[in-house]
XYZ file of N, CA and C in Angstrom:
294
model
N -136.810 -55.495 -67.226
C -135.584 -54.918 -67.714
C -134.573 -56.018 -68.058
N -134.542 -57.066 -67.210
C -133.625 -58.176 -67.467
C -133.931 -58.883 -68.777
N -135.236 -59.055 -69.078
C -135.620 -59.700 -70.342
C -135.168 -58.872 -71.538
N -135.282 -57.556 -71.428
C -134.860 -56.678 -72.516
C -133.356 -56.782 -72.739
N -132.595 -56.820 -71.666
C -131.141 -56.932 -71.785
C -130.756 -58.256 -72.437
N -131.393 -59.345 -72.018
C -131.088 -60.655 -72.597
C -131.468 -60.683 -74.073
N -132.605 -60.095 -74.416
C -133.036 -60.064 -75.818
C -132.056 -59.268 -76.668
N -131.603 -58.151 -76.168
C -130.632 -57.344 -76.907
C -129.289 -58.072 -77.025
N -128.910 -58.785 -75.984
C -127.648 -59.502 -75.971
C -127.653 -60.646 -76.991
N -128.788 -61.316 -77.154
C -128.862 -62.469 -78.046
C -129.049 -62.076 -79.504
N -129.445 -60.857 -79.789
C -129.548 -60.405 -81.167
C -130.949 -60.515 -81.727
N -131.067 -60.055 -82.961
C -132.370 -60.006 -83.621
C -132.659 -61.317 -84.336
N -133.896 -61.741 -84.259
C -134.377 -62.839 -85.097
C -135.798 -62.501 -85.508
N -136.123 -62.838 -86.722
C -137.496 -62.658 -87.165
C -138.323 -63.808 -86.641
N -139.618 -63.610 -86.544
C -140.474 -64.656 -86.004
C -140.417 -65.913 -86.856
N -140.265 -65.747 -88.167
C -140.195 -66.926 -89.028
C -138.895 -67.701 -88.817
N -137.888 -67.059 -88.202
C -136.612 -67.713 -87.981
C -136.460 -68.242 -86.558
N -137.510 -68.172 -85.770
C -137.426 -68.644 -84.397
C -137.305 -70.163 -84.393
N -136.268 -70.643 -83.742
C -136.035 -72.079 -83.665
C -136.771 -72.640 -82.449
N -136.926 -73.951 -82.386
C -137.551 -74.533 -81.191
C -136.816 -74.160 -79.903
N -135.491 -74.077 -79.958
C -134.726 -73.688 -78.776
C -135.059 -72.264 -78.350
N -135.160 -71.337 -79.320
C -135.523 -69.950 -79.002
C -136.919 -69.876 -78.400
N -137.838 -70.652 -78.951
C -139.215 -70.658 -78.459
C -139.278 -71.160 -77.015
N -138.599 -72.262 -76.744
C -138.590 -72.825 -75.396
C -137.893 -71.875 -74.428
N -136.814 -71.250 -74.884
C -136.103 -70.301 -74.032
C -136.985 -69.114 -73.665
N -137.753 -68.617 -74.637
C -138.647 -67.488 -74.356
C -139.740 -67.881 -73.364
N -140.277 -69.070 -73.517
C -141.289 -69.545 -72.567
C -140.685 -69.693 -71.179
N -139.487 -70.242 -71.106
C -138.827 -70.433 -69.819
C -138.527 -69.097 -69.148
N -138.053 -68.114 -69.921
C -137.782 -66.802 -69.348
C -139.058 -66.165 -68.806
N -140.139 -66.304 -69.539
C -141.419 -65.788 -69.060
C -141.857 -66.468 -67.775
N -141.621 -67.760 -67.685
C -141.974 -68.514 -66.479
C -141.122 -68.080 -65.284
N -139.849 -67.857 -65.517
C -138.964 -67.417 -64.431
C -139.419 -66.075 -63.888
N -139.700 -65.143 -64.785
C -140.144 -63.815 -64.351
C -141.503 -63.907 -63.668
N -142.424 -64.666 -64.236
C -143.749 -64.813 -63.628
C -143.689 -65.457 -62.259
N -142.873 -66.470 -62.120
C -142.736 -67.137 -60.824
C -142.137 -66.205 -59.787
N -141.152 -65.425 -60.194
C -140.509 -64.509 -59.252
C -141.458 -63.384 -58.830
N -142.316 -62.970 -59.726
C -143.255 -61.895 -59.380
C -144.297 -62.345 -58.364
N -144.724 -63.584 -58.450
C -145.798 -64.063 -57.579
C -145.313 -64.843 -56.369
N -144.035 -65.120 -56.294
C -143.490 -65.844 -55.149
C -143.012 -64.841 -54.105
N -143.560 -64.938 -52.913
C -143.200 -63.994 -51.855
C -141.777 -64.207 -51.362
N -141.255 -65.414 -51.497
C -139.915 -65.733 -51.003
C -138.818 -65.312 -51.975
N -139.157 -65.095 -53.227
C -138.152 -64.757 -54.241
C -137.791 -63.282 -54.137
N -136.510 -63.017 -54.144
C -136.046 -61.637 -54.079
C -135.655 -61.161 -55.481
N -135.424 -59.880 -55.587
C -135.007 -59.310 -56.859
C -133.641 -59.874 -57.250
N -132.789 -60.074 -56.264
C -131.466 -60.629 -56.530
C -131.562 -62.043 -57.106
N -132.480 -62.843 -56.574
C -132.695 -64.201 -57.097
C -133.186 -64.153 -58.538
N -134.101 -63.243 -58.825
C -134.619 -63.083 -60.180
C -133.509 -62.671 -61.135
N -132.718 -61.688 -60.754
C -131.632 -61.231 -61.617
C -130.581 -62.318 -61.827
N -130.302 -63.074 -60.783
C -129.344 -64.174 -60.898
C -129.852 -65.236 -61.871
N -131.112 -65.617 -61.749
C -131.652 -66.650 -62.637
C -131.734 -66.146 -64.078
N -132.103 -64.874 -64.276
C -132.118 -64.317 -65.631
C -130.717 -64.280 -66.225
N -129.739 -63.878 -65.424
C -128.359 -63.836 -65.896
C -127.869 -65.229 -66.262
N -128.151 -66.193 -65.410
C -127.690 -67.562 -65.649
C -128.326 -68.149 -66.907
N -129.637 -67.973 -67.060
C -130.311 -68.504 -68.246
C -129.859 -67.777 -69.508
N -129.677 -66.462 -69.425
C -129.182 -65.698 -70.567
C -127.786 -66.139 -70.974
N -126.937 -66.412 -69.997
C -125.592 -66.902 -70.270
C -125.634 -68.276 -70.944
N -126.521 -69.143 -70.480
C -126.681 -70.461 -71.094
C -127.178 -70.341 -72.538
N -128.152 -69.468 -72.764
C -128.665 -69.277 -74.121
C -127.581 -68.737 -75.043
N -126.786 -67.791 -74.548
C -125.714 -67.224 -75.351
C -124.657 -68.284 -75.671
N -124.319 -69.118 -74.693
C -123.330 -70.178 -74.918
C -123.817 -71.177 -75.961
N -125.084 -71.558 -75.877
C -125.629 -72.506 -76.856
C -125.657 -71.882 -78.245
N -126.003 -70.605 -78.321
C -126.034 -69.920 -79.615
C -124.626 -69.840 -80.214
N -123.636 -69.551 -79.383
C -122.260 -69.469 -79.875
C -121.754 -70.845 -80.309
N -122.092 -71.894 -79.569
C -121.710 -73.247 -79.971
C -122.341 -73.620 -81.303
N -123.591 -73.216 -81.488
C -124.278 -73.496 -82.740
C -123.654 -72.785 -83.920
N -123.077 -71.622 -83.686
C -122.412 -70.895 -84.765
C -121.070 -71.519 -85.123
N -120.443 -72.184 -84.173
C -119.113 -72.760 -84.410
C -119.166 -74.183 -84.966
N -120.243 -74.909 -84.717
C -120.299 -76.311 -85.125
C -121.608 -76.599 -85.852
N -121.494 -77.148 -87.042
C -122.685 -77.494 -87.817
C -123.462 -78.644 -87.183
N -122.742 -79.592 -86.554
C -123.420 -80.712 -85.908
C -124.273 -80.226 -84.742
N -123.704 -79.354 -83.941
C -124.460 -78.826 -82.795
C -125.625 -77.974 -83.284
N -125.407 -77.171 -84.321
C -126.482 -76.345 -84.865
C -127.624 -77.211 -85.399
N -127.271 -78.302 -86.073
C -128.298 -79.209 -86.579
C -129.079 -79.864 -85.465
N -128.406 -80.181 -84.370
C -129.072 -80.814 -83.234
C -129.992 -79.825 -82.509
N -129.562 -78.591 -82.367
C -130.349 -77.589 -81.635
C -131.474 -77.033 -82.504
N -131.134 -76.581 -83.704
C -132.103 -75.910 -84.566
C -132.872 -76.858 -85.467
N -132.386 -78.065 -85.626
C -133.027 -79.009 -86.532
C -132.446 -78.876 -87.925
N -132.753 -79.832 -88.734
C -132.261 -79.829 -90.107
C -133.441 -79.562 -91.048
N -133.180 -78.854 -92.141
C -134.269 -78.599 -93.091
C -134.662 -79.883 -93.821
N -135.919 -79.982 -94.164
C -136.424 -81.119 -94.935
C -136.688 -80.653 -96.355
N -136.089 -81.330 -97.292
C -136.310 -81.005 -98.700
C -137.495 -81.826 -99.173
N -138.578 -81.131 -99.510
C -139.794 -81.828 -99.930
C -139.961 -81.861 -101.447
N -139.234 -81.008 -102.151
C -139.256 -81.037 -103.620
C -137.818 -80.986 -104.105
N -137.425 -81.954 -104.897
C -136.073 -81.999 -105.453
C -136.174 -82.249 -106.947
N -135.541 -81.381 -107.719
C -135.544 -81.475 -109.192
C -136.965 -81.534 -109.743
N -137.862 -80.778 -109.150
C -139.230 -80.727 -109.632
C -140.107 -81.893 -109.227
N -139.596 -82.803 -108.412
C -140.365 -83.972 -107.989
C -140.640 -83.874 -106.495
N -141.861 -84.193 -106.114
C -142.264 -84.165 -104.710
C -141.775 -85.441 -104.032
N -141.149 -85.293 -102.893
C -140.632 -86.438 -102.136
C -141.663 -86.783 -101.065
N -142.453 -87.802 -101.349
C -143.562 -88.170 -100.467
C -143.091 -88.638 -99.093
N -141.948 -89.295 -99.022
C -141.437 -89.753 -97.749
C -141.171 -88.590 -96.795
N -140.634 -87.496 -97.325
C -140.385 -86.321 -96.489
C -141.702 -85.657 -96.077
N -142.676 -85.652 -96.961
C -143.986 -85.100 -96.600
C -144.621 -85.896 -95.461
N -144.550 -87.219 -95.544
C -145.112 -88.070 -94.493
C -144.355 -87.885 -93.188
N -143.036 -87.789 -93.266
C -142.215 -87.636 -92.066
C -142.545 -86.325 -91.351
N -142.887 -85.298 -92.106
C -143.211 -84.001 -91.534
C -144.708 -83.791 -91.359
N -145.470 -84.826 -91.540
C -146.947 -84.814 -91.441
C -147.567 -83.662 -92.218
N -147.173 -83.580 -93.478
C -147.742 -82.559 -94.375
C -148.668 -83.262 -95.346
């Protein structure tokens, strides 16, 4: 239920628009829930607290990325232009291992 709330809170993204930060965050959330389910010492309150804290961090980073282009470029990465004016830019292809 906590994962659903965090997903709804962060908004919709298509799979093609998933950034590396979103991907890592989803893996981390899955790990937190999985660890809490199999750890006998972890309580429901601990799980909810960690989900809330991570969701709050993800929301803060997303909001910072919307307010600052520099932060957005650092978190989401910058696009690579591989064709400009009809010419293929080989340096960008090599840099992106294409």
